[in-house]
Coordinates of C-alpha atoms in Angstrom, one line a residue:
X1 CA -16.9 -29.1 -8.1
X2 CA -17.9 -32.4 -9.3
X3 CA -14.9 -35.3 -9.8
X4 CA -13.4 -35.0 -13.5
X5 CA -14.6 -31.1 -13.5
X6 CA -11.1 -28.3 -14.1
X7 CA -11.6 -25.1 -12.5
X8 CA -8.6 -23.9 -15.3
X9 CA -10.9 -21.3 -17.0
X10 CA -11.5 -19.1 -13.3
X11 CA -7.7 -17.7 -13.6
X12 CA -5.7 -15.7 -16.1
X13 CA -3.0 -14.5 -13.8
X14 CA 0.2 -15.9 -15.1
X15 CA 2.7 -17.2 -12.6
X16 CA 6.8 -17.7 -12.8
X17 CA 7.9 -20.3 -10.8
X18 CA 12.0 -19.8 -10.1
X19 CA 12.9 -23.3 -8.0
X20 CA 16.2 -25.8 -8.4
X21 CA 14.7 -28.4 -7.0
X22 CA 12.9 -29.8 -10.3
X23 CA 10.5 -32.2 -7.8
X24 CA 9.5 -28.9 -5.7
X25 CA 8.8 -26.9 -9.0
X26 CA 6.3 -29.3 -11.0
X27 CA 4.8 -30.0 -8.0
X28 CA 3.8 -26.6 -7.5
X29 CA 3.2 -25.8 -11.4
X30 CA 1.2 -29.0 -11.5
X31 CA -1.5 -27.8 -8.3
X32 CA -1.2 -24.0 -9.5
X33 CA -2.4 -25.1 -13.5
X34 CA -5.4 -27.4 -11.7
X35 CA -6.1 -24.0 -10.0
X36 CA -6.6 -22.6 -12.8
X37 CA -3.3 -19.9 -12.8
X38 CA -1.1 -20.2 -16.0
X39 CA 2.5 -21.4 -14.5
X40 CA 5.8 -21.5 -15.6
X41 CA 8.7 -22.8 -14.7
X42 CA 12.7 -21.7 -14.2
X43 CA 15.6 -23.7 -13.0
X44 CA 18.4 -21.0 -12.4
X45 CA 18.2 -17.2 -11.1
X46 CA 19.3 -16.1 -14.7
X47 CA 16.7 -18.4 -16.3
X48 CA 14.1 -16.9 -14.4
X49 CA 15.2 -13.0 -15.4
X50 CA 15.1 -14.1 -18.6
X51 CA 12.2 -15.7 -18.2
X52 CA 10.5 -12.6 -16.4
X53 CA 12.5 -10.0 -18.9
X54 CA 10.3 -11.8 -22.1
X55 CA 6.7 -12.0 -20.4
X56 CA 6.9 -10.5 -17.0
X57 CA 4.7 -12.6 -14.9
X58 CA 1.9 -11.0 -12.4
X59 CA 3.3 -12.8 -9.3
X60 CA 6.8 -14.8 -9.1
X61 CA 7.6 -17.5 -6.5
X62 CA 11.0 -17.2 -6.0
X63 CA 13.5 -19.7 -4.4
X64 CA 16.3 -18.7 -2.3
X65 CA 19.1 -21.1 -3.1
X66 CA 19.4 -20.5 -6.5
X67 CA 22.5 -21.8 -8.8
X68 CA 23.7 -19.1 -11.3
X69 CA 22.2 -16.0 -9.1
X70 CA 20.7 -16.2 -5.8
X71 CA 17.0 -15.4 -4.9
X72 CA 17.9 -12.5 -3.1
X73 CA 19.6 -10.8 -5.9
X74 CA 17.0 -12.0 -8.5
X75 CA 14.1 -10.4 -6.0
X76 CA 16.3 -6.9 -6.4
X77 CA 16.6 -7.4 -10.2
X78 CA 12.9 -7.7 -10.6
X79 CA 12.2 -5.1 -8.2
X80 CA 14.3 -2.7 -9.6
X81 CA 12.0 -2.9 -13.2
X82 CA 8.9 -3.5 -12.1
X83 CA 5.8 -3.9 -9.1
X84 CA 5.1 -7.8 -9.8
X85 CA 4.4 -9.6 -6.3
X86 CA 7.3 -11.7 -5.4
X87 CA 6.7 -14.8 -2.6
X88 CA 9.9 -15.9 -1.5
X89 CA 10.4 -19.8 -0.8
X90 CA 13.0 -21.0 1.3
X91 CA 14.6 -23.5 3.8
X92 CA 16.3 -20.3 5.6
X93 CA 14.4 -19.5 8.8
X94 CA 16.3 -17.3 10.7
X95 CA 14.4 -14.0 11.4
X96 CA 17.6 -12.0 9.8
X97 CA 16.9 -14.4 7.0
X98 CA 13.1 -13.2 6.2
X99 CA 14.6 -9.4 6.7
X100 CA 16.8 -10.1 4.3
X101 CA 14.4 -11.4 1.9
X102 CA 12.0 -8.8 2.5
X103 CA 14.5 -6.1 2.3
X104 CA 15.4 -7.1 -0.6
X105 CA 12.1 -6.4 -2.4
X106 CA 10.2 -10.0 -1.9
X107 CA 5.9 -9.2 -0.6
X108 CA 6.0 -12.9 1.4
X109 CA 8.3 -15.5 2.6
X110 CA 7.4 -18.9 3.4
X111 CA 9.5 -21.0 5.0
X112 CA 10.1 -24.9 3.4
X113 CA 8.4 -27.5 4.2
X114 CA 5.3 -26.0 3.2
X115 CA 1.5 -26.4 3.4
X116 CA 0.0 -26.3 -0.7
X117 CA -2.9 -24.9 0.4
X118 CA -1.3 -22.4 2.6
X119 CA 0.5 -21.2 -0.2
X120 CA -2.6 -21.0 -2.7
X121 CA -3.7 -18.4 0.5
X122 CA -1.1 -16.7 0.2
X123 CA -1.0 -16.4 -3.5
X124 CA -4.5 -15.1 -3.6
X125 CA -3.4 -12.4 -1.2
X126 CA -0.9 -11.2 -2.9
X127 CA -2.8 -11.0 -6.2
X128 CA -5.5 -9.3 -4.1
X129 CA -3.2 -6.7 -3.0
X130 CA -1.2 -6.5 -6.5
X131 CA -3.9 -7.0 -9.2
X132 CA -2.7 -6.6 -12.9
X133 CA -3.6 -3.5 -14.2
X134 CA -5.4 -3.7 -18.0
X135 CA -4.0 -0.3 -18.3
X136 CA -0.8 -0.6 -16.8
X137 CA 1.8 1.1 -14.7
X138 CA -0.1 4.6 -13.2
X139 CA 1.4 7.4 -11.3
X140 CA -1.4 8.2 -8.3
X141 CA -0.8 11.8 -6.9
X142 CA -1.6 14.0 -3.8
X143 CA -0.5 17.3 -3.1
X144 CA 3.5 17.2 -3.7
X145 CA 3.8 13.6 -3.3
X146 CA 3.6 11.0 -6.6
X147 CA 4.0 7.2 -6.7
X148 CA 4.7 5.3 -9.9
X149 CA 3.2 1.9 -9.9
X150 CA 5.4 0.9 -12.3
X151 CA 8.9 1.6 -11.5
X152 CA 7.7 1.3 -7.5
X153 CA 9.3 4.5 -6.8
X154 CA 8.0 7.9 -4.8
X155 CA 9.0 11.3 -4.7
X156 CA 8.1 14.7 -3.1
X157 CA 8.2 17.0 -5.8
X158 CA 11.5 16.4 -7.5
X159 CA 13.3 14.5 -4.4
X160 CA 13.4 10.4 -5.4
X161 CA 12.0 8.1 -2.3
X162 CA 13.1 4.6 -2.3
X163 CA 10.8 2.3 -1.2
X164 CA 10.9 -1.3 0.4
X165 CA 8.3 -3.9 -0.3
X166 CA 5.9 -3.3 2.5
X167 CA 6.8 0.8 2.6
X168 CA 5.0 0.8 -0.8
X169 CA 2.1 -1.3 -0.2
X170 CA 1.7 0.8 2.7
X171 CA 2.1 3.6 0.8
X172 CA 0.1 2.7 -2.3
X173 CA -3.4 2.1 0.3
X174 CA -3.1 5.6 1.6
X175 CA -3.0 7.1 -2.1
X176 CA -5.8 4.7 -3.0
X177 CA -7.5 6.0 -0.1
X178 CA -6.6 9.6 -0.1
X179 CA -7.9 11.6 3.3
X180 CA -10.1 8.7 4.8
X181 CA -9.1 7.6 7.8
X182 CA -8.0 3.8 7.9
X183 CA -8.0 1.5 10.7
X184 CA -5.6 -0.9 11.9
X185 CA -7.6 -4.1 10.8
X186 CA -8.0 -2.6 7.6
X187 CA -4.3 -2.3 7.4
X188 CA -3.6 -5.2 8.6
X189 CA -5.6 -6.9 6.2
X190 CA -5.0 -4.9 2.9
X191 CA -1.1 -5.1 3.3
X192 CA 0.1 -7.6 5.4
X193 CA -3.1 -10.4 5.4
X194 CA -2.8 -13.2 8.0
X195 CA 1.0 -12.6 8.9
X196 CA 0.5 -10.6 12.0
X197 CA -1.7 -10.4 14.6
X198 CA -3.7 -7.3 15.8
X199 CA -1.5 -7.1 18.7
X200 CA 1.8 -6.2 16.9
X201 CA 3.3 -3.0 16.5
X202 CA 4.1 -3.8 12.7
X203 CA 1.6 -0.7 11.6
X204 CA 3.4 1.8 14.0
X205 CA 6.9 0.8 12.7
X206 CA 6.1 0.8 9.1
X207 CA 4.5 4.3 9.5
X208 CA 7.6 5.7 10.8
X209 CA 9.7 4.2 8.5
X210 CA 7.4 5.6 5.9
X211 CA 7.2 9.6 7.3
X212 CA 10.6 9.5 7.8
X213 CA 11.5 8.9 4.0
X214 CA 8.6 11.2 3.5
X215 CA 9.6 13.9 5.5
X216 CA 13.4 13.5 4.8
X217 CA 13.7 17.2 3.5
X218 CA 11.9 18.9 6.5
X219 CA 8.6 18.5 4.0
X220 CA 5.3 19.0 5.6
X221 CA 3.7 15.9 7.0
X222 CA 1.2 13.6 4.8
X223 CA 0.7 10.9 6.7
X224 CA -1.3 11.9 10.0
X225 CA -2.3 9.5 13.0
X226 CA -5.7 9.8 13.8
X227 CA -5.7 8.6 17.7
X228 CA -7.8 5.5 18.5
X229 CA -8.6 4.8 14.9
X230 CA -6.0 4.9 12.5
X231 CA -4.2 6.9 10.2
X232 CA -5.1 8.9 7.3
X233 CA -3.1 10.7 4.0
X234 CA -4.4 14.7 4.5
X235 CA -3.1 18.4 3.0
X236 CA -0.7 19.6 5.2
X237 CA -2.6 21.8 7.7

């Protein structure tokens, strides 16, 4: 791109920014517009529902340390009415900290100080992962299991499944995929991008978590390991 040149016409996806610190916040709405995402801004938790609750935003990056209503109970709020990707910004560090956080409902957590163009990475990943639907919230299917995109919510039959963050992006690539087996990189890469390394047992954890919500009722199992590759979504046998 040549000096003077604005790259603001590449992007539509409309960002909320929810940050106290006013300096942090036009800093980042500032380098996200010259990327070419349409930002906005909020000061306070309940700001930023409101904000969300008028023109709900396709990804949110959402501060911790919030006056009025923490980041943690915001990240539940939104994830309560909706799928939008939520990056959680903080000075808290503490592994119990980004559990927290990503209990709670949040897709990503960075830590404060951060890198801009670490974030802009991130960002893209999460859109990548979470793109905004011209048609909207869809309910994908296989045998006796449904997901709403929407509301972010599974069941088995008529039994409700809650689902964390990661338990329904792992989730939602297996019904995207329905019985093709999926290898670790392409897990790794589809739901959690750079954060992990090949070596971890992230996958294997998130599985279980997953079959055991799945499976809660004594149902038949979906979700089937497929040794040395990966895993794969197939009718029960």
């Amino acid at each position: 791109m040549r000096r003077g040149e604005s790259n603001v016409a590449e992007h539509s996806e409309h960002i909320l920014i929810v940050e106290d610190d006013e300096r942090i916040a036009s800093m980042l709405r500032r380098g996200l517009i010259f990327e070419g995402y349409d930002a906005d801004m909020a000061h306070t938790g309940t700001d930023g529902l409101e904000k969300a609750r008028l023109r709900m935003p396709d990804l949110v990056i959402l501060d911790w340390m919030l006056p009025e209503m923490d980041g943690v109970e915001v990240c539940r709020r939104l994830r309560a009415v909706g799928g939008v990707p939520i990056l959680m910004l903080t000075a808290k560090e503490a592994i119990s900290d980004r559990v927290t956080g990503l209990d709670a409902g949040a897709d990503d957590y960075m830590v404060k100080p951060f890198a801009f163009e670490e974030l802009l990475a991130r960002v893209r990943a999460l859109l990548r992962r979470h793109p905004p639907g011209p048609d909207g919230p869809e309910v994908m299917t296989f045998a006796d299991l449904s997901l709403d995109t929407g509301t972010r919510q599974a069941r088995r039959g008529e039994r409700v499944i809650d689902l964390t963050a990661k338990e329904y992006d792992l989730l939602h690539m297996f019904l995207r995929h329905p019985r093709q087996v999926l290898t670790r990189d392409q897990i790794f890469d589809d739901v959690w991008g750079y954060d992990f390394g090949g070596e971890s047992n992230i996958i294997e954890v998130y599985v279980r978590y997953l079959r055991t919500k799945l499976e809660a009722a004594d149902e038949p199992r979906l979700l089937h390991t497929v040794r040395g590759v990966g895993y794969a979504l197939r009718e029960p046998s």
